[in-house]
Amino acid sequence: IMKLIDTPNPNAKKILIDQNKEDIANTLEELESIFSVFIGPNFITVTKEDNFEWEVITEDIVNIFDKL
């Protein structure tokens, strides 16, 4: 199960997950639209590159989770 949550930073979103965070974080880091990935206890925070829109990135993130 994955849930994408807005953060105070408009360029960052928090992903609540209950799966292997390290594998998912590594896959997220491979996306050219992602600037950084932070792993927390039950979440991952992704920060996007300024020139990308969340609609496209969200679709990429959902596709990654669908393949798990």
Short mmCIF file of N, CA, C and O in Angstrom, two decimals, residues 1-57:
data_model
loop_
_atom_site.label_atom_id
_atom_site.label_comp_id
_atom_site.label_asym_id
_atom_site.label_seq_id
_atom_site.Cartn_x
_atom_site.Cartn_y
_atom_site.Cartn_z
N ILE A 1 0.86 -1.18 0.00
CA ILE A 1 0.00 0.00 0.00
C ILE A 1 0.89 1.23 0.00
O ILE A 1 1.87 1.30 0.73
N MET A 2 0.53 2.22 -0.81
CA MET A 2 1.29 3.44 -0.95
C MET A 2 0.34 4.62 -0.91
O MET A 2 -0.75 4.56 -1.47
N LYS A 3 0.75 5.68 -0.22
CA LYS A 3 -0.05 6.90 -0.18
C LYS A 3 0.88 8.08 -0.37
O LYS A 3 1.89 8.20 0.32
N LEU A 4 0.55 8.96 -1.33
CA LEU A 4 1.35 10.13 -1.64
C LEU A 4 0.73 11.35 -0.96
O LEU A 4 -0.45 11.61 -1.13
N ILE A 5 1.54 12.08 -0.18
CA ILE A 5 1.04 13.19 0.65
C ILE A 5 1.81 14.47 0.33
O ILE A 5 3.04 14.45 0.22
N ASP A 6 1.09 15.57 0.22
CA ASP A 6 1.73 16.88 0.05
C ASP A 6 2.53 17.24 1.30
O ASP A 6 2.20 16.80 2.40
N THR A 7 3.57 18.07 1.11
CA THR A 7 4.36 18.59 2.22
C THR A 7 4.35 20.11 2.13
O THR A 7 3.90 20.67 1.13
N PRO A 8 4.86 20.80 3.16
CA PRO A 8 4.93 22.28 3.06
C PRO A 8 5.79 22.75 1.89
O PRO A 8 5.57 23.83 1.36
N ASN A 9 6.75 21.95 1.47
CA ASN A 9 7.58 22.28 0.32
C ASN A 9 6.84 21.85 -0.94
O ASN A 9 6.59 20.66 -1.13
N PRO A 10 6.52 22.78 -1.84
CA PRO A 10 5.76 22.41 -3.05
C PRO A 10 6.55 21.48 -3.99
O PRO A 10 5.96 20.86 -4.87
N ASN A 11 7.85 21.37 -3.80
CA ASN A 11 8.66 20.49 -4.63
C ASN A 11 8.89 19.13 -4.00
O ASN A 11 9.65 18.32 -4.53
N ALA A 12 8.27 18.86 -2.85
CA ALA A 12 8.47 17.58 -2.16
C ALA A 12 7.14 16.92 -1.82
O ALA A 12 6.16 17.60 -1.53
N LYS A 13 7.13 15.61 -1.88
CA LYS A 13 5.97 14.82 -1.46
C LYS A 13 6.46 13.67 -0.60
O LYS A 13 7.55 13.15 -0.78
N LYS A 14 5.63 13.28 0.35
CA LYS A 14 5.93 12.16 1.23
C LYS A 14 5.15 10.95 0.73
O LYS A 14 3.97 11.06 0.39
N ILE A 15 5.82 9.80 0.68
CA ILE A 15 5.18 8.56 0.28
C ILE A 15 5.13 7.65 1.50
O ILE A 15 6.18 7.22 2.00
N LEU A 16 3.93 7.38 2.00
CA LEU A 16 3.77 6.44 3.11
C LEU A 16 3.73 5.04 2.52
O LEU A 16 2.94 4.76 1.62
N ILE A 17 4.60 4.17 3.04
CA ILE A 17 4.67 2.82 2.49
C ILE A 17 4.88 1.80 3.60
O ILE A 17 5.33 2.14 4.69
N ASP A 18 4.58 0.56 3.28
CA ASP A 18 4.81 -0.53 4.22
C ASP A 18 5.62 -1.64 3.53
O ASP A 18 5.51 -2.80 3.86
N GLN A 19 6.42 -1.24 2.53
CA GLN A 19 7.22 -2.19 1.77
C GLN A 19 8.70 -1.88 1.96
O GLN A 19 9.06 -0.97 2.70
N ASN A 20 9.55 -2.60 1.24
CA ASN A 20 11.00 -2.41 1.32
C ASN A 20 11.38 -1.03 0.79
O ASN A 20 11.42 -0.81 -0.42
N LYS A 21 11.66 -0.11 1.68
CA LYS A 21 11.93 1.27 1.30
C LYS A 21 13.22 1.44 0.51
O LYS A 21 13.28 2.27 -0.38
N GLU A 22 14.24 0.67 0.81
CA GLU A 22 15.52 0.85 0.15
C GLU A 22 15.44 0.53 -1.34
O GLU A 22 15.95 1.28 -2.17
N ASP A 23 14.78 -0.57 -1.69
CA ASP A 23 14.64 -0.93 -3.10
C ASP A 23 13.82 0.12 -3.85
O ASP A 23 14.16 0.50 -4.98
N ILE A 24 12.75 0.57 -3.24
CA ILE A 24 11.90 1.58 -3.87
C ILE A 24 12.66 2.89 -4.01
O ILE A 24 12.61 3.54 -5.06
N ALA A 25 13.39 3.29 -2.99
CA ALA A 25 14.17 4.54 -3.03
C ALA A 25 15.19 4.49 -4.16
O ALA A 25 15.36 5.48 -4.89
N ASN A 26 15.85 3.36 -4.33
CA ASN A 26 16.83 3.23 -5.41
C ASN A 26 16.17 3.40 -6.77
O ASN A 26 16.73 4.04 -7.66
N THR A 27 14.98 2.84 -6.94
CA THR A 27 14.26 2.97 -8.20
C THR A 27 13.82 4.41 -8.41
O THR A 27 13.93 4.94 -9.52
N LEU A 28 13.34 5.07 -7.37
CA LEU A 28 12.92 6.47 -7.48
C LEU A 28 14.08 7.37 -7.86
O LEU A 28 13.92 8.32 -8.64
N GLU A 29 15.26 7.10 -7.31
CA GLU A 29 16.44 7.92 -7.61
C GLU A 29 16.82 7.85 -9.08
O GLU A 29 17.47 8.75 -9.59
N GLU A 30 16.41 6.80 -9.77
CA GLU A 30 16.73 6.65 -11.18
C GLU A 30 15.87 7.54 -12.08
O GLU A 30 16.22 7.77 -13.24
N LEU A 31 14.76 8.06 -11.57
CA LEU A 31 13.90 8.94 -12.36
C LEU A 31 14.60 10.29 -12.55
O LEU A 31 15.07 10.89 -11.58
N GLU A 32 14.64 10.78 -13.79
CA GLU A 32 15.31 12.05 -14.03
C GLU A 32 14.57 13.23 -13.39
O GLU A 32 15.16 14.27 -13.15
N SER A 33 13.30 13.06 -13.11
CA SER A 33 12.49 14.13 -12.51
C SER A 33 12.72 14.30 -11.01
O SER A 33 12.32 15.29 -10.42
N ILE A 34 13.37 13.32 -10.38
CA ILE A 34 13.58 13.33 -8.93
C ILE A 34 14.95 13.93 -8.59
O ILE A 34 15.98 13.47 -9.09
N PHE A 35 14.95 14.95 -7.73
CA PHE A 35 16.18 15.60 -7.29
C PHE A 35 16.81 14.85 -6.13
O PHE A 35 18.01 14.64 -6.08
N SER A 36 15.97 14.47 -5.13
CA SER A 36 16.50 13.75 -3.98
C SER A 36 15.45 12.81 -3.39
O SER A 36 14.26 12.99 -3.60
N VAL A 37 15.96 11.81 -2.64
CA VAL A 37 15.10 10.83 -1.97
C VAL A 37 15.59 10.69 -0.55
O VAL A 37 16.78 10.50 -0.30
N PHE A 38 14.68 10.84 0.41
CA PHE A 38 15.00 10.69 1.83
C PHE A 38 14.17 9.53 2.38
O PHE A 38 12.96 9.49 2.19
N ILE A 39 14.83 8.60 3.06
CA ILE A 39 14.14 7.44 3.64
C ILE A 39 13.92 7.66 5.12
O ILE A 39 14.87 7.91 5.86
N GLY A 40 12.65 7.56 5.55
CA GLY A 40 12.29 7.65 6.97
C GLY A 40 11.81 6.29 7.45
O GLY A 40 11.85 5.31 6.71
N PRO A 41 11.33 6.21 8.71
CA PRO A 41 10.94 4.91 9.28
C PRO A 41 9.82 4.20 8.52
O PRO A 41 9.89 3.01 8.30
N ASN A 42 8.78 4.90 8.10
CA ASN A 42 7.69 4.27 7.35
C ASN A 42 7.28 5.14 6.16
O ASN A 42 6.15 5.14 5.74
N PHE A 43 8.26 5.88 5.65
CA PHE A 43 7.98 6.77 4.53
C PHE A 43 9.24 7.05 3.73
O PHE A 43 10.35 6.79 4.17
N ILE A 44 9.02 7.58 2.53
CA ILE A 44 10.08 8.11 1.68
C ILE A 44 9.62 9.50 1.28
O ILE A 44 8.45 9.70 0.94
N THR A 45 10.51 10.48 1.32
CA THR A 45 10.20 11.81 0.80
C THR A 45 10.98 12.00 -0.47
O THR A 45 12.20 11.77 -0.51
N VAL A 46 10.28 12.40 -1.54
CA VAL A 46 10.95 12.69 -2.80
C VAL A 46 10.83 14.18 -3.09
O VAL A 46 9.80 14.79 -2.83
N THR A 47 11.91 14.74 -3.58
CA THR A 47 11.93 16.14 -4.01
C THR A 47 12.15 16.15 -5.51
O THR A 47 13.07 15.48 -6.01
N LYS A 48 11.32 16.90 -6.21
CA LYS A 48 11.38 16.90 -7.67
C LYS A 48 12.30 18.00 -8.18
O LYS A 48 12.58 18.97 -7.48
N GLU A 49 12.76 17.82 -9.39
CA GLU A 49 13.47 18.88 -10.10
C GLU A 49 12.45 19.97 -10.42
O GLU A 49 11.29 19.68 -10.69
N ASP A 50 12.89 21.23 -10.40
CA ASP A 50 11.97 22.36 -10.61
C ASP A 50 11.23 22.31 -11.94
O ASP A 50 10.08 22.74 -12.02
N ASN A 51 11.85 21.80 -12.98
CA ASN A 51 11.25 21.87 -14.31
C ASN A 51 10.30 20.71 -14.63
O ASN A 51 9.88 20.56 -15.77
N PHE A 52 9.92 19.92 -13.63
CA PHE A 52 8.96 18.83 -13.82
C PHE A 52 7.69 19.10 -13.01
O PHE A 52 7.74 19.74 -11.97
N GLU A 53 6.58 18.60 -13.53
CA GLU A 53 5.28 18.76 -12.87
C GLU A 53 4.93 17.49 -12.10
O GLU A 53 5.26 16.38 -12.52
N TRP A 54 4.22 17.66 -10.98
CA TRP A 54 3.86 16.52 -10.14
C TRP A 54 2.97 15.51 -10.86
O TRP A 54 3.03 14.32 -10.57
N GLU A 55 2.15 15.97 -11.79
CA GLU A 55 1.26 15.03 -12.47
C GLU A 55 2.05 13.91 -13.16
O GLU A 55 1.70 12.74 -13.08
N VAL A 56 3.14 14.28 -13.83
CA VAL A 56 3.97 13.30 -14.53
C VAL A 56 4.72 12.43 -13.53
O VAL A 56 4.80 11.21 -13.66
N ILE A 57 5.29 13.06 -12.51
CA ILE A 57 6.06 12.33 -11.51
C ILE A 57 5.17 11.35 -10.75
O ILE A 57 5.57 10.21 -10.50
#
